CSV table of C-alpha atoms in Angstrom, one decimal:
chain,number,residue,atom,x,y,z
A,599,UNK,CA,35.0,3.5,-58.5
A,600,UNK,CA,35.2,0.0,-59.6
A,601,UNK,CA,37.0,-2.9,-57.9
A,602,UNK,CA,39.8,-2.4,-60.9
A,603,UNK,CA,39.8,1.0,-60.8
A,604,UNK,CA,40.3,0.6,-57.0
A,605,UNK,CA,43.4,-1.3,-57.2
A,606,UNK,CA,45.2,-0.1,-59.7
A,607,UNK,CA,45.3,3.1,-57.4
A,608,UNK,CA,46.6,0.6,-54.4
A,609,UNK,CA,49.1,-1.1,-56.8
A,610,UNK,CA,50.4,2.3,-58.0
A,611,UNK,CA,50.8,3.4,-54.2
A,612,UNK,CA,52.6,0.0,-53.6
A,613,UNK,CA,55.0,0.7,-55.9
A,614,UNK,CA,55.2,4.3,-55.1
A,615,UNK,CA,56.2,3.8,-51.6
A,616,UNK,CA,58.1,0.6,-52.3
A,617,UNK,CA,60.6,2.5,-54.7
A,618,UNK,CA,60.6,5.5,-52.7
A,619,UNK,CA,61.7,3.7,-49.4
A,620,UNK,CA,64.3,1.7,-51.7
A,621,UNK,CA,65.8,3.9,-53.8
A,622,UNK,CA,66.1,6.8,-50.5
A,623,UNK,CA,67.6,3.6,-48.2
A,624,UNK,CA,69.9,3.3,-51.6
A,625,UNK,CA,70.8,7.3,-51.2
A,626,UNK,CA,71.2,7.5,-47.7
A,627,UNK,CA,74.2,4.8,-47.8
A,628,UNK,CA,75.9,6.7,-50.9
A,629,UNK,CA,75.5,9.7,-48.2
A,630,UNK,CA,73.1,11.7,-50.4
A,631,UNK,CA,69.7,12.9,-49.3
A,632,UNK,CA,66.9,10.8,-49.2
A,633,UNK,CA,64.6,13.1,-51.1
A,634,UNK,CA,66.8,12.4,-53.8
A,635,UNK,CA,66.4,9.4,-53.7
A,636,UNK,CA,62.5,9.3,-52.8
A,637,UNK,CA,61.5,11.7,-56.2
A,638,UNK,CA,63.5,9.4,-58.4
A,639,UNK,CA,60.9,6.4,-57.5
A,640,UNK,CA,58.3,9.0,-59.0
A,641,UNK,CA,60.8,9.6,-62.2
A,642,UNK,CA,61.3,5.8,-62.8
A,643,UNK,CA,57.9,4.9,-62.9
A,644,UNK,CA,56.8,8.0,-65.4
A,645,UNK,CA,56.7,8.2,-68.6
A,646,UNK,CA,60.4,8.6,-69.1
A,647,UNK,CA,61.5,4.7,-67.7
A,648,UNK,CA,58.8,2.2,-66.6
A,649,UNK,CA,55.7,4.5,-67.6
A,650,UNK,CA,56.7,3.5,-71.6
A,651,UNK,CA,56.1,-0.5,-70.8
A,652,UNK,CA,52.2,-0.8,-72.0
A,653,UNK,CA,51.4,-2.6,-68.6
A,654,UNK,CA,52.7,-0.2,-66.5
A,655,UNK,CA,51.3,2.9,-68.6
A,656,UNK,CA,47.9,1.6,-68.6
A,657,UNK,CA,48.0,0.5,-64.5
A,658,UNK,CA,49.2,3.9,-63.9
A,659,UNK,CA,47.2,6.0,-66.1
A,660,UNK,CA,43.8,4.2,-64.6
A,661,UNK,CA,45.5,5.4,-61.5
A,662,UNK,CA,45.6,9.3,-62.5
A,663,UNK,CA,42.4,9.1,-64.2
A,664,UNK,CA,41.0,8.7,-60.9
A,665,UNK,CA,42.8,11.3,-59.1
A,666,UNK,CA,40.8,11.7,-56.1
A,667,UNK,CA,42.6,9.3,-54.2
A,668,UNK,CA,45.9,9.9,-55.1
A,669,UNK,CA,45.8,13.5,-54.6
A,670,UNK,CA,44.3,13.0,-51.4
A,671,UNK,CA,47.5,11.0,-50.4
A,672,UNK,CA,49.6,13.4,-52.1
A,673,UNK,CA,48.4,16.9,-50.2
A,674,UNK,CA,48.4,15.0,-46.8
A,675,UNK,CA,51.7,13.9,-47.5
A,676,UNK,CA,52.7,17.9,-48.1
A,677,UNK,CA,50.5,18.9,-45.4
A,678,UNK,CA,52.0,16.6,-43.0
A,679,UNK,CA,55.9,17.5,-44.2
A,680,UNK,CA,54.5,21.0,-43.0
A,681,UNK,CA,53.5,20.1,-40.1
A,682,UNK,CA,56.6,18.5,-39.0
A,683,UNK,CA,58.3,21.0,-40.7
A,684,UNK,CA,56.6,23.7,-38.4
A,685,UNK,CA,57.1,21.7,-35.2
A,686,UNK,CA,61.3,21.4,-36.2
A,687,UNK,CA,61.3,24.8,-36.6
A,688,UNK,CA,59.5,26.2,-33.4
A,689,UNK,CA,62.2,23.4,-31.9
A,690,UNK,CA,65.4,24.7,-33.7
A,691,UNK,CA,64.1,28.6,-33.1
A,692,UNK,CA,66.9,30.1,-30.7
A,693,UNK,CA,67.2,33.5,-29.1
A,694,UNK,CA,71.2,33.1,-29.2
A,695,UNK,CA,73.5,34.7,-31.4
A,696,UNK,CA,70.8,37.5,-32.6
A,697,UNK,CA,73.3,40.0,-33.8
A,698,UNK,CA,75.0,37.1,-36.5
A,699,UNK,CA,71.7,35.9,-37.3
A,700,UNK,CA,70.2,39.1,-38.5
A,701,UNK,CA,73.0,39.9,-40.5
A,702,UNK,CA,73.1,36.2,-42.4
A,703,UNK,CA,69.0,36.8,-42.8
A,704,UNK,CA,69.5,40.8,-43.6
A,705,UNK,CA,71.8,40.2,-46.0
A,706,UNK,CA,72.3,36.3,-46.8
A,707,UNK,CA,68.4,36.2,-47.5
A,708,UNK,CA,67.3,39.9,-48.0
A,709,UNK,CA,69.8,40.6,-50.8
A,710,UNK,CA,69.0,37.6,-53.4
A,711,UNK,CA,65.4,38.1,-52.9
A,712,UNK,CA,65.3,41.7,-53.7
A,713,UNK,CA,67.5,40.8,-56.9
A,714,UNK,CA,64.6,38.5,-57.7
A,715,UNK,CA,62.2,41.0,-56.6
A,716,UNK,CA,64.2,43.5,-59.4
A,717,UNK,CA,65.4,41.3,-61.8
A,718,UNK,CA,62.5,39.1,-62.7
A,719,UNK,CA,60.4,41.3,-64.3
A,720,UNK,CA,63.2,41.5,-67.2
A,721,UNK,CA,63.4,37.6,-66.5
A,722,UNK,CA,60.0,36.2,-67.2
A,723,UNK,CA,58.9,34.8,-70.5
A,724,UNK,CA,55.9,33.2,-71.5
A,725,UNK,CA,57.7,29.5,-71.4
A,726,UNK,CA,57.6,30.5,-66.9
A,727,UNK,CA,53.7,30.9,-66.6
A,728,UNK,CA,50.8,28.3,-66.1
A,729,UNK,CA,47.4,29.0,-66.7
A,730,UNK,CA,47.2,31.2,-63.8
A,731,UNK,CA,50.7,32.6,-63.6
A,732,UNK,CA,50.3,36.7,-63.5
A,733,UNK,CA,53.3,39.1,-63.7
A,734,UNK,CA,53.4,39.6,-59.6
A,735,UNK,CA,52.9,36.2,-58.7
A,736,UNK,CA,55.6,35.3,-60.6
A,737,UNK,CA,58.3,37.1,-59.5
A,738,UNK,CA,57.6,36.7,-56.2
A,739,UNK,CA,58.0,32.9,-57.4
A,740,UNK,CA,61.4,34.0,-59.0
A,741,UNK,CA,62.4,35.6,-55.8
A,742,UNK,CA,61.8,32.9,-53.2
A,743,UNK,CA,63.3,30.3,-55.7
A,744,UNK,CA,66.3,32.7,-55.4
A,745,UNK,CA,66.8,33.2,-51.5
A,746,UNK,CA,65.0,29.6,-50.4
A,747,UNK,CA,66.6,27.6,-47.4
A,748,UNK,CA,66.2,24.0,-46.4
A,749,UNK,CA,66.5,23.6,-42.6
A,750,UNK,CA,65.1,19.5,-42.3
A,751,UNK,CA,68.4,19.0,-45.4
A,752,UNK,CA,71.1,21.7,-43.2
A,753,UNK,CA,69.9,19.7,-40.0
A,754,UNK,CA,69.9,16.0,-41.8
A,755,UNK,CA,73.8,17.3,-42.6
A,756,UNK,CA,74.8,18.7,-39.3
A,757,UNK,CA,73.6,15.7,-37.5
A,758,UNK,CA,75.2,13.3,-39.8
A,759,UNK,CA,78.2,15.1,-39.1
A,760,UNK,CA,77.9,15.4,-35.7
A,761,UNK,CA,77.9,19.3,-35.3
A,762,UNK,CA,74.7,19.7,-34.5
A,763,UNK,CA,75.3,21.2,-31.2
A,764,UNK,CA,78.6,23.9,-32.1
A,765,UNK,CA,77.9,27.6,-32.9
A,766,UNK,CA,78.4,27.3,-36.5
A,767,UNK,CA,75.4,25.1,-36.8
A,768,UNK,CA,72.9,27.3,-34.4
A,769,UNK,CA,73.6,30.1,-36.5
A,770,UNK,CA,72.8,28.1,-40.1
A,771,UNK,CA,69.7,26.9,-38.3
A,772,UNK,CA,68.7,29.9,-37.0
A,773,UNK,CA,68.9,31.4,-40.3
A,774,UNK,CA,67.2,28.8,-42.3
A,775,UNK,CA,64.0,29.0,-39.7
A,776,UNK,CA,64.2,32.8,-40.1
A,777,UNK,CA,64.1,32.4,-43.7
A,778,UNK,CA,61.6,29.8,-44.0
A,779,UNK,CA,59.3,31.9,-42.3
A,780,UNK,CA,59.4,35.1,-44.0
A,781,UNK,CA,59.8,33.1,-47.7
A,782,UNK,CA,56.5,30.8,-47.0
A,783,UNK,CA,54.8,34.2,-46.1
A,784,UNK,CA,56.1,35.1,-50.0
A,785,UNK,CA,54.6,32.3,-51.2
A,786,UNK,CA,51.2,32.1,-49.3
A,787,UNK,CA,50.9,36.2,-51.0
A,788,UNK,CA,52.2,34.7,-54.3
A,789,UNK,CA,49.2,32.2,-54.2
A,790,UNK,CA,46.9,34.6,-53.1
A,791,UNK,CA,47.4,36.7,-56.1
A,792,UNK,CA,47.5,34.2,-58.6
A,793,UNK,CA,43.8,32.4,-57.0
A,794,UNK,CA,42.0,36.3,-56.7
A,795,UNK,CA,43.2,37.6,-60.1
A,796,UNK,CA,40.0,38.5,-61.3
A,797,UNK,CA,39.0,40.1,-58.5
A,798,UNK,CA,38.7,43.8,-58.1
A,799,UNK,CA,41.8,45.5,-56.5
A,800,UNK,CA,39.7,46.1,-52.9
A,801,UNK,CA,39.1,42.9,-53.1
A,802,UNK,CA,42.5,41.4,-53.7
A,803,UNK,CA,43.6,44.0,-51.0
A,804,UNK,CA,41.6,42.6,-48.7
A,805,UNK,CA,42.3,39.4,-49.5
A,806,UNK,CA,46.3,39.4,-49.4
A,807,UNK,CA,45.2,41.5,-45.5
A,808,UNK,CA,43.4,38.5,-44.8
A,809,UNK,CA,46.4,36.1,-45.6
A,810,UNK,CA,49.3,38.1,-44.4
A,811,UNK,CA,47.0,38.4,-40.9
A,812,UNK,CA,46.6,34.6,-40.8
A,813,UNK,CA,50.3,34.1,-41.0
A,814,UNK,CA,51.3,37.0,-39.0
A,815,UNK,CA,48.6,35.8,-36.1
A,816,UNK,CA,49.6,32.5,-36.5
A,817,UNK,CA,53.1,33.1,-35.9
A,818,UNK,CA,52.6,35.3,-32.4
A,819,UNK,CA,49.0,35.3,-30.6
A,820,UNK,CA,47.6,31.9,-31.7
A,821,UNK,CA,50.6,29.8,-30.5
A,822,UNK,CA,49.9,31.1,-26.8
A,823,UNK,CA,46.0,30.6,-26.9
A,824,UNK,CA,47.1,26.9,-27.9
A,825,UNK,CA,49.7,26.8,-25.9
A,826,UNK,CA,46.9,27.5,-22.7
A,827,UNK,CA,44.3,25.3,-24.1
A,828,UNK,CA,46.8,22.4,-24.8
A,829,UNK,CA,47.0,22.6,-20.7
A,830,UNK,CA,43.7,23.5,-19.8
A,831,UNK,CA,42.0,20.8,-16.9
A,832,UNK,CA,38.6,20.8,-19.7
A,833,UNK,CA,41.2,19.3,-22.4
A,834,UNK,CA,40.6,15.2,-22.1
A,835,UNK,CA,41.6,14.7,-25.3
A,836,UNK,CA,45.1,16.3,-24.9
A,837,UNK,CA,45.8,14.5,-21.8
A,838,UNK,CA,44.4,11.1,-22.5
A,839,UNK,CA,45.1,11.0,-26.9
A,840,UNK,CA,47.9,13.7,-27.1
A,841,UNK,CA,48.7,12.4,-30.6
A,842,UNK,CA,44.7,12.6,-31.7
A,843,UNK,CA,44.6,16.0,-30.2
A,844,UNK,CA,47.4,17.1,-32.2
A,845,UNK,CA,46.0,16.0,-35.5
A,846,UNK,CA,43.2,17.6,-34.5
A,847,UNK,CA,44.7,20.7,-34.1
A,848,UNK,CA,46.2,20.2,-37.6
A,849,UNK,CA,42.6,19.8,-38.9
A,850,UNK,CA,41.0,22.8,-36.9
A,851,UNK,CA,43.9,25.1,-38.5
A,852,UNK,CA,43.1,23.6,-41.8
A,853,UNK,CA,40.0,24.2,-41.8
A,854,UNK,CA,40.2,27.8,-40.7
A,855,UNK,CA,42.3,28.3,-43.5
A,856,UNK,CA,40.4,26.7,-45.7
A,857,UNK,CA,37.1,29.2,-44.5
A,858,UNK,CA,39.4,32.0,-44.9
A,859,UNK,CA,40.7,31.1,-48.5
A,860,UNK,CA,44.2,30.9,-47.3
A,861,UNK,CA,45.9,28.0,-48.7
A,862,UNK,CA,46.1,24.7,-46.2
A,863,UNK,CA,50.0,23.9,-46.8
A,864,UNK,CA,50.8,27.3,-44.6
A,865,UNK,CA,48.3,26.5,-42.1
A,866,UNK,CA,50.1,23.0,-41.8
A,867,UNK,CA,53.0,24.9,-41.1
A,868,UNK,CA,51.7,27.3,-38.8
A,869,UNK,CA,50.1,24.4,-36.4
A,870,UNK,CA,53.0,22.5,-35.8
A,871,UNK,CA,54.6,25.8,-35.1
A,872,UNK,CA,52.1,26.1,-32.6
A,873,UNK,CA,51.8,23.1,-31.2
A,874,UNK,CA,55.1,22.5,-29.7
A,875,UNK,CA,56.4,24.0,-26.4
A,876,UNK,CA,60.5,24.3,-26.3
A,877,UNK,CA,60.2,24.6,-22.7
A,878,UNK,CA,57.5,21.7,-22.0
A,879,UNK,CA,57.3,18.9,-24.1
A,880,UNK,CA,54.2,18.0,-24.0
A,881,UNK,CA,53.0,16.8,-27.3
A,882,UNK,CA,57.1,15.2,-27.8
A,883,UNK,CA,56.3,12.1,-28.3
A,884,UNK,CA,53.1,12.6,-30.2
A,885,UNK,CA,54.7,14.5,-32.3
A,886,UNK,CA,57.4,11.6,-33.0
A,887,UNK,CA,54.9,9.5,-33.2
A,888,UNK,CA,53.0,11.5,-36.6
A,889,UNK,CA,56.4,12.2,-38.4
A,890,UNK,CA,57.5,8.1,-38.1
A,891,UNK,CA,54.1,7.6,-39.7
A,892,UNK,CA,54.4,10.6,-42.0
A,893,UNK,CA,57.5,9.3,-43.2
A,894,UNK,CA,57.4,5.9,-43.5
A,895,UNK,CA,54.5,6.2,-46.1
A,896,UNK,CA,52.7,9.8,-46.8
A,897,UNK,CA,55.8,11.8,-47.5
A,898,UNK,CA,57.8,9.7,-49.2
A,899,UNK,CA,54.6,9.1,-51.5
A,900,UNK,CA,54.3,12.8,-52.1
A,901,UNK,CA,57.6,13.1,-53.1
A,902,UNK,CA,57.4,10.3,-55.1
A,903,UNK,CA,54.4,11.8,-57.0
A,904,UNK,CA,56.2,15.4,-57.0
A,905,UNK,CA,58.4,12.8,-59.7
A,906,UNK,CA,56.1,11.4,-61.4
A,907,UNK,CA,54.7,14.8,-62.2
A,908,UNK,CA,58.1,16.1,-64.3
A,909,UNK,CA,57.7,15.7,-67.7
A,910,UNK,CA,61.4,14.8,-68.5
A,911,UNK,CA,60.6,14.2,-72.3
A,912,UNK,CA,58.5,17.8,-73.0
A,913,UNK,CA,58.4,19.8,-69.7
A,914,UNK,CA,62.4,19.7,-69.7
A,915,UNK,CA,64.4,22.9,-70.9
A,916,UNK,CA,68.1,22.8,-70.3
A,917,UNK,CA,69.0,26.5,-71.1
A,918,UNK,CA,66.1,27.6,-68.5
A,919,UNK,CA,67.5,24.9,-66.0
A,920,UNK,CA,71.4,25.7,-66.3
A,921,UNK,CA,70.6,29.8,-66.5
A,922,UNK,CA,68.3,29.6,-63.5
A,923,UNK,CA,70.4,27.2,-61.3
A,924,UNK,CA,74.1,28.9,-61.6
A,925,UNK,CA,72.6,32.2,-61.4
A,926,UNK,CA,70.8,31.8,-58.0
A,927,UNK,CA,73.4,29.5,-56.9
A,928,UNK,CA,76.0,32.5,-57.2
A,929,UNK,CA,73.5,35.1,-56.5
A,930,UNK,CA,73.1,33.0,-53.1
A,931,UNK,CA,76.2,31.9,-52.2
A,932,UNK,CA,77.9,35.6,-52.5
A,933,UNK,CA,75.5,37.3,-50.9
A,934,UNK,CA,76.2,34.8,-47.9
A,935,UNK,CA,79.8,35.1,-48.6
A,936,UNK,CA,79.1,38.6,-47.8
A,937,UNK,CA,76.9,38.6,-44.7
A,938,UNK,CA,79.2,36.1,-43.2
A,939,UNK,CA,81.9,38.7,-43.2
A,940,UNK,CA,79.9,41.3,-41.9
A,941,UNK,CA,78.7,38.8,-39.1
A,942,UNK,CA,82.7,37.6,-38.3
A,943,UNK,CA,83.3,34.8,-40.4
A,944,UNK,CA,86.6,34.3,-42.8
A,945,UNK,CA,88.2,31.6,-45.1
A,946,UNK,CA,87.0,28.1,-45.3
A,947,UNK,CA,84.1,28.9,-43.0
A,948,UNK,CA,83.0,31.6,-45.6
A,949,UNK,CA,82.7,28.5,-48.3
A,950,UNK,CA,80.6,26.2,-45.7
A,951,UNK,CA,78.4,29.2,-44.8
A,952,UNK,CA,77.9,29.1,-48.7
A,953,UNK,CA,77.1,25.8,-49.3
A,954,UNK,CA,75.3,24.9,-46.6
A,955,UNK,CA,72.7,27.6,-46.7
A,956,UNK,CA,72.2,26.9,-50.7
A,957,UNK,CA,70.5,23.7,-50.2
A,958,UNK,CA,67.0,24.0,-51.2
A,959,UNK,CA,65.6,20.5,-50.3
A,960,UNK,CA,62.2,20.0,-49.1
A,961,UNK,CA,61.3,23.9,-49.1
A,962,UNK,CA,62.5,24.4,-52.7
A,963,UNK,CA,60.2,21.0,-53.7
A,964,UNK,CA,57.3,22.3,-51.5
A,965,UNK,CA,57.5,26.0,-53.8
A,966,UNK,CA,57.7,24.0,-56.9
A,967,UNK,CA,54.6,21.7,-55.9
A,968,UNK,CA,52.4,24.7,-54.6
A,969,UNK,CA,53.4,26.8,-57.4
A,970,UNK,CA,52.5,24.4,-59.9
A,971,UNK,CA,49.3,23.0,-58.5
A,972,UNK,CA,48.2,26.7,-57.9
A,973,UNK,CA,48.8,27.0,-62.1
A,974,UNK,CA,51.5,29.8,-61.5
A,975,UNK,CA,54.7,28.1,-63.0
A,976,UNK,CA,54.7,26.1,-66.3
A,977,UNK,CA,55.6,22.4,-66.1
A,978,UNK,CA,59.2,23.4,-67.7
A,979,UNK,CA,60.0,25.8,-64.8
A,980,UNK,CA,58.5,23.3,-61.8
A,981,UNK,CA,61.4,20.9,-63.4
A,982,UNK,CA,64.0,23.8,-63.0
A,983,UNK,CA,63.2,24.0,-59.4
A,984,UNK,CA,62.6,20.3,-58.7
A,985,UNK,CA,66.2,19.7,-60.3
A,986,UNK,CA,67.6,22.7,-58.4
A,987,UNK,CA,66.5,21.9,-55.4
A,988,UNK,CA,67.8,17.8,-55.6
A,989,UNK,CA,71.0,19.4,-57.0
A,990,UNK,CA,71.8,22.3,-54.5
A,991,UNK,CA,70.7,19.6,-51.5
A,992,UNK,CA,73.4,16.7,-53.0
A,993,UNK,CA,76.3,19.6,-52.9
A,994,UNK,CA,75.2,20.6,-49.4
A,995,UNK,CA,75.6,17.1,-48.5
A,996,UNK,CA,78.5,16.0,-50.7
C-alpha cells in the first residue's frame, strides 16, 4: 500500500469518526438515539451527499479499493458492540419475575417469529436475495427481522428516563436479553446455511450441530470453566492486566469459532457473556474500560460504514421499505399487546410494552450487517432493515 493509498484510508476514518461523534452528540441533545445519528455520518459522506463532490469520491473510493483496512476496523467495531453487548446482557439477566417474562418471550417474541417463519415463504421475491441468499436462510432472515429486540436502545431509554430500577423496566429487559439470545442463535443457523449450501445434506447437518452446540455450550458450560480460570492462582494475566486478559478471551473465543466455521460476531457475543460475573465483579472495570474505547472510535466507525454501505440512489425501494416496516411493526406490537395481558398488564402500560419492545437498534443493524456481508439479503432489503431499525429505535425513544 502506498503512502497515498495509506492516507486516504486515515483521512476517510477521520472523517468517519469525526461525523459520527458529531452528528450522534447532535442526536443525543434532540433526545434521539445516537446510532441515528452515528449511521447518518456514513449516509452523508456516500454517494448520496458528499460522495458526488469529485474530491471526496475519489479520497473515498481509493479508501474502498483498499478494503483491507477498513474492513478490519469495521468487523472489530461489530465484534466489539458484541462483546459489550454480551457482557450487558449477562449483567441485565435476572431470575425475577419468571412467570411475566416467559409469557412476554412466549408470546411477544414466539408469535411474530413463527408468522415470519410461515409467512415468508409467500413473502420472498427475487429483489430479497444476494448472491448467497437460499429459500431457508431467508426466512429465517424474515423471521428475526420480525420478532428482533434492542436491549443497549430499551436500556439507553429507561435510564434516560430514570426507570431503570422499577418492575416495568426488569421485565422489558429481561425480555429483550431472552430474545436476543434465542434470535442471534436464528441468525448464526441462518448463516450457516447460507455459507454450506453446497454442501451435502450430512454435511450441512452436521454443520448447523456444530453451530447450534457452540452457542448452546457457550451459553451454559463454558461460562463456568471461565468463570474458574478467570480466578485460578496460575492466571497472572487476569490478576495483573484484567483488561488484556479479557481481550484475550475475546480473541481465544474468536478464534475457536473461527476453527469451527462458526461465524466470529456470535462468538463476540458469547465471551462477553462469559466473561462477566453478576455476583463478583471482577473484570468491571476492564470491561468499562474496552466499551469507552469501543465507543469513542470502533463502533461508532462501524456504524458509520454500515451508512456508507446503503445505496440510497439504487439499493432504495419504498414499497419493500413501507410493506416490511408497518407490517412487523403491527405484527410486533399486537402480539406484545397480547402477552402483556396474559402476563397482567392493561391500558397505557399495554401501549409502552408496545413500543418499547419494537425498537430494533443495534440488534436489527447487526442482522442487516451480517446478513449482508454473508450475501444473504440484497442491498435493497439491508436498507429496509437499516431504516427500520433507526425508525422503530427514534419511536421507542420519542
Amino acid at each position: 500500500m502506498s503512502n497515498y493509498q495509506l492516507t486516504a484510508v486515515i483521512f476517510v476514518l477521520l472523517a468517519l469518526v469525526g461525523l459520527a461523534q458529531l452528528l450522534g452528540y447532535v442526536f443525543v441533545k434532540l433526545r434521539q438515539p445516537k446510532v441515528v445519528g452515528e449511521i447518518l455520518a456514513g449516509v452523508v459522506l456516500g454517494p448520496a451527499l458528499l460522495g458526488r463532490l469529485p474530491f471526496v469520491e475519489h479520497v473515498v473510493s481509493t479508501a474502498r479499493h483498499n478494503t483491507q483496512i477498513l474492513s478490519f476496523v469495521y468487523w472489530l467495531g461489530l465484534l466489539l458492540l458484541m462483546f459489550v453487548s454480551g457482557a450487558e446482557v449477562q449483567q441485565l439477566f435476572g431470575r425475577g419475575e419468571r412467570r411475566t417474562v416467559s409469557w412476554l418471550v412466549i408470546v411477544g417474541t414466539g408469535i411474530p417469529f413463527l408468522l415470519g417463519l410461515i409467512f415468508a415463504p409467500h413473502l420472498i421475491t427475487p429483489s430479497l436475495a444476494g448472491p448467497h441468499g437460499n429459500r431457508a436462510s431467508l426466512i429465517i432472515i424474515l423471521a428475526v427481522g420480525v420478532a428482533v429486540t434492542s436491549v443497549p436502545v430499551v436500556s439507553k431509554i429507561f435510564a434516560d428516563l430514570k426507570i431503570l430500577d422499577t418492575r416495568f423496566a426488569r421485565l422489558i429487559l429481561g425480555v429483550a436479553v431472552l430474545e436476543d439470545i434465542v434470535l442471534w442463535l436464528a441468525l448464526a443457523i441462518a448463516t450457516s446455511i447460507a455459507a454450506k449450501s453446497h454442501l451435502r445434506p450430512w454435511q450441512m447437518s452436521l454443520h448447523l450441530l456444530v453451530t447450534v452446540a457452540y452457542f448452546g455450550l457457550g451459553l451454559t458450560v463454558v461460562p463456568r470453566l471461565v468463570k474458574r480460570i478467570n480466578t485460578a492462582r496460575w492466571n497472572a494475566l487476569a490478576r495483573h492486566s484484567p483488561t488484556g486478559y479479557a481481550i484475550a478471551v475475546l480473541l481465544a473465543y474468536c478464534a475457536i469459532a473461527g476453527a469451527l466455521d462458526v461465524n466470529l460476531v456470535f462468538a463476540a457475543f458469547l465471551a462477553g457473556f462469559a466473561l462477566v460475573h453478576r455476583k463478583r465483579r471482577i473484570f468491571e472495570d476492564s470491561i468499562d474500560a474496552i466499551s469507552k474505547v469501543s465507543f469513542a472510535f470502533f463502533i461508532p466507525v462501524y456504524f458509520a460504514i454500515v451508512g456508507l454501505k446503503l445505496d440510497l440512489i439504487r439499493g432504495v425501494s419504498l414499497p419493500m421499505m413501507v410493506i416490511f416496516i408497518v407490517g412487523t411493526c403491527a405484527v410486533k406490537m399486537a402480539s406484545v399487546a397480547l402477552a402483556g395481558r396474559f402476563a397482567g398488564f392493561r391500558g397505557l402500560e399495554l401501549i409502552n410494552l408496545g413500543i418499547t419492545t419494537n425498537a430494533r437498534g443495534g440488534p436489527g443493524i447487526v442482522l442487516a450487517s451480517v446478513a449482508f456481508d454473508a450475501g444473504i439479503i440484497s442491498s435493497k432489503f439491508y436498507t429496509t432493515l437499516v431504516v427500520a431499525a433507526v425508525l422503530t429505535s427514534q419511536l421507542a425513544g420519542a
